[in-house]
Amino acid sequence: MDSVTEAPAPTAVSAPVSRTELEASGAGPLLCLFGGAALWLLLASLFALLDSLKLHAPGLLGSSPMWTYGRVHAAADTALIYGFGVPSALGVGLWLLCRLGGTRFAGPGVAAAGALGWNAAVAAGVWAILRGGGTGYEVFEMPGAVAPLLLVSYVLIGICGLMTFRQREPGPLYPSQWFVIGAFLWFAWIFSTAALVLLGSPPRGVLQAAVNWWYEHNLDTVFFGFAGLAPVFYFIPKLSGRPLHSSYQAALAFWMLALAGSWGGIFEGAPLPGWMVAVSLVGTVLTVVPIAAVASNLYLTAGGALAAADGGPVFRFTCAGLIFWVVAGAQQVAGALPSVARLTDFTWFTTAQRDLFRNGFLAMTMFGAIYYIVPRLADAKCATPDRLWNRKLARLHFGLMLAGVALGYVALLVAGVFQGVELQNPANSFTAVMKGTMMGLRLSTLEPLFLFFGAVVFLINFALLMKGRLARCRRDRSVVRGLAKEGA
Amino acid sequence: MTPDSPQRATSVEAAEPVAGNAEVPIWIILLLAVLFCWGMFYVDKFGSWFNPEVFEPYETYADVSQAQPYDPEAAFRAVGESTFNKSCALCHQSSGLGKEGQFPPLAGSDWVQAEGPNRIGRIVLNGLGGPIKVEAANGAVALNASMAPLGGTYSDEELAAALTYVRQQWGNKGSKITPEQIAAIRTAIKNHPGPFTADELIAIPAR
Amino acid sequence: MNNGPMLFLGLFASMAISWVTFVLGPMAQLGNLQQARTVAPLPASYPNNPPGLAEQGAEVYRACGCTYCHTRQVRPAGSGADLAHGWGVRRSVAHDYIFERTVMLGTQRIGPDLANAGLRMDATAVLARLWDPRIVNKLDSAHSIMPSYRYLFDVRKAGSAPFADVLGVPAEFAPPAGYEIVPRPAARALAAYMAASRQEPYLFEAPPPPGTVVVTNAPANGTNAPSAGTNAPGNGTNAPSGGTNAPGASAPPTSSNAANPHSAFRVENETAKNAKNAEKESPFLSALYAFSADKSAIRNPQSAIGETNQ
């Protein structure tokens, strides 16, 4: 059955945009962003798998400089963050701005160009990293040559988003819109700062590390936090059919995340003045407030509906993502406290938290949104977009991701705590302690393995969807048209 | 009619979410307040007022300064050198060679390298006037001295340190002079009016 | 909060606060750090420019991604057992890194900390470890999970006489008979970088721990010549502690620093004494030794095996 557009009035006043038009207007760039993101996730999980295998089989692919642990690790991080994380965050954000603003997508061609440019830059960057051209800065390994293309592509996409936001329907802003605008602006600011400082004119000495850690912390806690919470705030009230409990609480969480979440990244014992460590710790501890505010807000919104896991992939992914965000955030706070940090810094504990955040929270909330958005883009006229996915494959995808993330997290967490506690005793040799964590490392290899298979399953589902959408909805439409003919 | 509710839909797209108006619960406000207070206390205690030279585990600049290793001998020598540079070097030169015809040399001087501080201690405390003959590194020097007293300007420790410096610099071989020795000399010459003369000093044993 | 511009302003303000606190502020404070004067063992300028080969080695370190397994920062005594493990004499501070072109501090320890690798290993030991990390730990029941970096070496057919820079390794790690291992320039550079990585002298920000025995330096004459405990450069044995640097490495006497009574002295530090295989020669000399394997062999015939425990 068609969604009908109202005939535009003869005057210049524009009619409200139908949902069909809305979805159709953004289909090109968004599908490009999401498709690319899924492929990058596949590649990222493959790199992560290779890395994880090398930890307990160091000789694997050991004769080739291109596949040394360090380079593959950098490539995996880059592919995950810049290949999957940022484009899917942008795509979800853009779609939310359209939906919540009730407006057409502004400048789809420009955004599509930006998406292509971004993917090209990341591909060049990952290739450069594997060939040994990485910068040496964590999470910022892409060489300086690709930074201008990245920035320009990002700005193109960002401008489309801001234009879409500007032409929104008048009315109060929904919290997701704050989060999306916050995310868009934040990445531009932190990336350009990091690029100018670290790539443009590196400062002397340990400041490079300070800016690097500041960038990494802001990228995770603020940018990805905003980007992932935006769809969470959208889908949980929408799918449970109840209003968001409190917009004031959401506002408190938003501003606290911006203020406190941006203070952090400098850990106990770093070779930086004590005041930086103290200030960073205070910021990190203050993020307890937005975590509590978001968690209680959404729990009170969805209530018992959280227990109803039969909400389809969107609901399942989104809820799981939220829960992982709370756990990862709590662990980040705990890990920053000096009494804990002296044990757990530089161990698998930190890795567990980062992986949980990126694979558990970010990837799952993004997939939750993608499962909702893609069929509506692929066929805007279809009345039953959710049915376009193969439900079994979607369930398998969720199961694989959940199992992978949970297994990897628990394994690395236990390994990290063991490593930290054992290393306190100077009589224990470092290699002996590492050997003790081997069991955890072997188990944690399942995480990228499952993520890889999950990405494969998703891509199969995606391909089936793109192939089958016309056939299915044509069938639907002819049925409806037949019914309409009868009725009219 | 809403643009997206088809007449006979097999599934209905849920309505856009709306934000409710519930107040922020008091426990979150309390949590924020408590953590904020804790944060201020923490930065006050461990923030060292943003001093870039204070690294953990030190908490203030004063703590770091206190923790610096201290060598009293080195401190004594440093005081001596600084005192010498402030006053003595003006005339006797930092090379210790003095000025021909005006200021006697200290380098290699037999007066300086005497066994004890009795003579040179009196010179620095009360000053020196009249002719004096000094055996120095490059031979004997005879001139008319007029050295101002320094006893009123400097403490016993500074004078002892300066004399020690002079006795051990430029190849001189002399023992250390303690502040107690200077104090004893100061007491002994309490009633002596004005600067000493070389003859007076030679009469006093050096030790 | 329904106003677009207010949203933007609020976000900008939040970002500005964070940026000023963590980027601008530290840059103003630490952006122009110069060489500092050490407070122990001898007053000298620290740090010194690393030798050129070590700077090239830093690029190799970066290109191999070593920073993903190793950190190069030693935490203070209260924040972990870094010092107890012998990974350094003191904590790392900002001054330690001012001459590094790319500062790679690392945030993960899958391998031990390398900030003071030069105190524990000489260049030959590093080369042996790069060839096969199992060489070092074969005496230890645990085996290292560090990968081998054999692509940094050439395995050549041995001529009538061994090549000058041949790397000697134990039999079970050696190439087949008639072949020899020759490190490539990248391996050499990386070894020089590791050998030059040392953060020994105490600074104002990182003074020696309390309770340190202070040995006064009472010279017979005014110059600050080394008076006790010389150390012959060129031996890798545990030279007596309190040894001074060989002449050429220490600065001239501190007559200019007379105003600071805390300047000139020597410290006998228990921890420094126990730093394993502590080399008292300058980093420059260590890097020089990286050039010729035979000198290293003279210095320490066991150096191919290197340290037995960390």
Short mmCIF file of C-alpha atoms in Angstrom, two decimals, chain B:
data_model
loop_
_atom_site.label_atom_id
_atom_site.label_comp_id
_atom_site.label_asym_id
_atom_site.label_seq_id
_atom_site.Cartn_x
_atom_site.Cartn_y
_atom_site.Cartn_z
CA MET B 1 -4.39 12.93 7.43
CA THR B 2 -0.93 12.03 8.39
CA PRO B 3 1.13 11.43 5.33
CA ASP B 4 2.31 8.07 6.42
CA SER B 5 -0.69 6.17 7.65
CA PRO B 6 -1.83 4.12 4.74
CA GLN B 7 -5.49 3.33 4.58
CA ARG B 8 -5.10 -0.32 5.02
CA ALA B 9 -1.67 -0.88 6.50
CA THR B 10 -0.36 -4.28 7.34
CA SER B 11 1.98 -2.66 9.84
CA VAL B 12 1.84 0.77 11.38
CA GLU B 13 4.97 2.82 11.70
CA ALA B 14 5.17 3.84 15.33
CA ALA B 15 4.76 7.50 16.06
CA GLU B 16 7.79 9.67 16.54
CA PRO B 17 8.92 9.67 20.16
CA VAL B 18 8.10 12.61 22.36
CA ALA B 19 9.99 13.75 25.40
CA GLY B 20 8.22 13.77 28.72
CA ASN B 21 8.41 16.42 31.38
CA ALA B 22 9.34 14.49 34.47
CA GLU B 23 11.63 16.31 36.86
CA VAL B 24 15.16 15.21 37.40
CA PRO B 25 15.06 13.02 40.50
CA ILE B 26 16.69 14.43 43.57
CA TRP B 27 19.19 11.61 43.90
CA ILE B 28 20.83 12.53 40.62
CA ILE B 29 21.12 16.14 41.73
CA LEU B 30 22.58 14.99 45.02
CA LEU B 31 25.00 12.70 43.24
CA LEU B 32 26.13 15.54 41.04
CA ALA B 33 26.57 17.85 44.01
CA VAL B 34 28.52 15.29 46.01
CA LEU B 35 30.80 14.41 43.13
CA PHE B 36 31.32 18.04 42.27
CA CYS B 37 32.36 18.83 45.84
CA TRP B 38 34.64 15.83 45.89
CA GLY B 39 36.11 16.97 42.60
CA MET B 40 36.89 20.41 43.92
CA PHE B 41 38.48 18.94 47.01
CA TYR B 42 40.51 16.52 44.91
CA VAL B 43 41.82 19.16 42.53
CA ASP B 44 42.66 21.37 45.47
CA LYS B 45 44.65 18.64 47.16
CA PHE B 46 46.32 17.01 44.19
CA GLY B 47 46.21 19.74 41.61
CA SER B 48 49.24 21.61 42.99
CA TRP B 49 47.63 24.78 41.67
CA PHE B 50 48.49 23.73 38.13
CA ASN B 51 52.23 23.79 38.68
CA PRO B 52 54.02 22.12 35.76
CA GLU B 53 56.96 21.02 37.89
CA VAL B 54 54.95 19.00 40.35
CA PHE B 55 54.61 15.37 39.34
CA GLU B 56 52.99 12.59 41.28
CA PRO B 57 53.39 11.58 44.07
CA TYR B 58 54.27 15.11 45.18
CA GLU B 59 51.30 17.30 45.88
CA THR B 60 52.75 20.79 46.10
CA TYR B 61 55.77 22.65 44.87
CA ALA B 62 56.98 22.94 48.42
CA ASP B 63 56.97 19.15 48.74
CA VAL B 64 59.17 18.83 45.67
CA SER B 65 61.55 21.48 46.92
CA GLN B 66 61.78 19.75 50.27
CA ALA B 67 62.52 16.46 48.62
CA GLN B 68 65.54 17.76 46.77
CA PRO B 69 68.74 16.09 47.96
CA TYR B 70 70.74 18.41 50.17
CA ASP B 71 74.41 18.39 50.78
CA PRO B 72 75.48 20.76 53.55
CA GLU B 73 79.07 20.86 52.35
CA ALA B 74 78.00 21.90 48.92
CA ALA B 75 75.64 24.46 50.36
CA PHE B 76 78.44 25.88 52.46
CA ARG B 77 80.72 26.16 49.48
CA ALA B 78 77.98 27.77 47.45
CA VAL B 79 77.39 30.37 50.12
CA GLY B 80 81.09 31.07 50.22
CA GLU B 81 81.37 31.50 46.51
CA SER B 82 78.39 33.77 46.36
CA THR B 83 79.67 35.93 49.20
CA PHE B 84 83.05 36.19 47.57
CA ASN B 85 81.51 37.20 44.26
CA LYS B 86 79.40 39.79 45.94
CA SER B 87 82.10 41.67 47.78
CA CYS B 88 85.62 40.34 47.52
CA ALA B 89 85.82 39.81 43.78
CA LEU B 90 85.27 43.50 43.19
CA CYS B 91 88.78 44.23 44.36
CA HIS B 92 90.63 40.94 44.53
CA GLN B 93 89.12 39.85 41.16
CA SER B 94 87.40 36.56 40.56
CA SER B 95 90.76 35.20 39.41
CA GLY B 96 92.15 35.97 42.85
CA LEU B 97 95.03 37.91 41.36
CA GLY B 98 94.09 41.28 42.77
CA LYS B 99 95.29 44.47 41.13
CA GLU B 100 98.90 45.49 40.97
CA GLY B 101 99.70 48.21 43.40
CA GLN B 102 96.20 48.33 44.83
CA PHE B 103 94.77 45.01 45.93
CA PRO B 104 96.89 42.07 47.01
CA PRO B 105 96.47 38.73 45.25
CA LEU B 106 94.76 35.87 47.05
CA ALA B 107 95.88 33.10 44.72
CA GLY B 108 98.89 31.39 46.22
CA SER B 109 99.03 33.97 49.02
CA ASP B 110 100.85 32.89 52.17
CA TRP B 111 98.50 34.97 54.29
CA VAL B 112 95.51 33.10 52.89
CA GLN B 113 97.06 29.68 53.25
CA ALA B 114 98.12 30.19 56.86
CA GLU B 115 97.40 27.39 59.24
CA GLY B 116 94.42 29.01 60.89
CA PRO B 117 91.95 31.82 60.52
CA ASN B 118 93.25 34.23 63.18
CA ARG B 119 94.81 36.73 60.82
CA ILE B 120 92.54 36.64 57.82
CA GLY B 121 89.53 36.42 60.11
CA ARG B 122 90.55 39.72 61.72
CA ILE B 123 91.11 41.26 58.31
CA VAL B 124 87.65 40.52 57.04
CA LEU B 125 85.97 41.43 60.30
CA ASN B 126 87.65 44.74 60.98
CA GLY B 127 89.43 45.60 57.79
CA LEU B 128 93.12 46.18 57.03
CA GLY B 129 95.16 49.36 56.70
CA GLY B 130 98.80 50.22 56.09
CA PRO B 131 101.65 48.49 54.23
CA ILE B 132 101.55 44.77 53.75
CA LYS B 133 103.83 42.25 52.07
CA VAL B 134 102.24 39.20 50.46
CA GLU B 135 104.08 36.18 49.09
CA ALA B 136 101.97 35.08 46.20
CA ALA B 137 102.24 32.67 43.30
CA ASN B 138 104.18 35.08 41.09
CA GLY B 139 106.51 36.38 43.75
CA ALA B 140 106.27 38.87 46.58
CA VAL B 141 103.97 41.83 46.42
CA ALA B 142 104.19 44.87 48.66
CA LEU B 143 101.54 47.54 48.72
CA ASN B 144 99.52 49.82 50.90
CA ALA B 145 96.32 48.12 51.91
CA SER B 146 93.03 49.78 52.65
CA MET B 147 90.37 47.20 53.05
CA ALA B 148 86.98 48.01 54.47
CA PRO B 149 85.62 45.92 57.33
CA LEU B 150 82.98 43.36 56.48
CA GLY B 151 82.13 42.18 59.96
CA GLY B 152 79.10 44.37 60.19
CA THR B 153 77.76 43.33 56.78
CA TYR B 154 78.07 39.56 56.86
CA SER B 155 77.27 36.81 59.29
CA ASP B 156 79.78 34.40 60.75
CA GLU B 157 78.66 31.68 58.40
CA GLU B 158 79.03 33.80 55.31
CA LEU B 159 82.47 34.98 56.29
CA ALA B 160 83.61 31.49 57.22
CA ALA B 161 82.29 30.17 53.91
CA ALA B 162 83.96 32.94 51.94
CA LEU B 163 87.27 32.39 53.67
CA THR B 164 87.00 28.65 53.07
CA TYR B 165 86.32 29.33 49.42
CA VAL B 166 89.32 31.61 49.15
CA ARG B 167 91.54 29.07 50.93
CA GLN B 168 90.57 26.30 48.51
CA GLN B 169 90.28 28.09 45.20
CA TRP B 170 92.92 28.79 42.54
CA GLY B 171 95.16 26.01 43.73
CA ASN B 172 95.28 27.27 47.32
CA LYS B 173 95.64 24.62 49.94
CA GLY B 174 93.88 25.59 53.11
CA SER B 175 91.60 24.00 55.63
CA LYS B 176 87.98 24.74 56.10
CA ILE B 177 87.09 27.62 58.42
CA THR B 178 84.06 27.16 60.61
CA PRO B 179 81.55 29.79 61.64
CA GLU B 180 82.47 29.07 65.25
CA GLN B 181 86.04 30.15 64.64
CA ILE B 182 84.86 33.42 63.15
CA ALA B 183 82.52 33.95 66.07
CA ALA B 184 85.39 33.41 68.50
CA ILE B 185 87.54 35.94 66.66
CA ARG B 186 84.70 38.41 66.61
CA THR B 187 84.43 38.16 70.38
CA ALA B 188 88.17 38.45 70.84
CA ILE B 189 88.44 41.66 68.86
CA LYS B 190 85.34 43.28 70.26
CA ASN B 191 87.26 46.15 71.73
CA HIS B 192 89.72 46.65 68.92
CA PRO B 193 89.08 50.01 67.30
CA GLY B 194 89.20 50.19 63.53
CA PRO B 195 91.20 48.22 60.98
CA PHE B 196 94.22 46.12 61.80
CA THR B 197 97.72 46.66 60.52
CA ALA B 198 99.95 44.00 59.09
CA ASP B 199 102.40 44.25 61.99
CA GLU B 200 99.63 43.70 64.53
CA LEU B 201 98.46 40.65 62.67
CA ILE B 202 101.86 39.09 62.30
CA ALA B 203 102.25 39.27 66.03
CA ILE B 204 99.19 37.06 66.49
CA PRO B 205 99.70 33.34 65.89
CA ALA B 206 97.89 32.12 62.82
CA ARG B 207 96.21 29.15 64.44
#
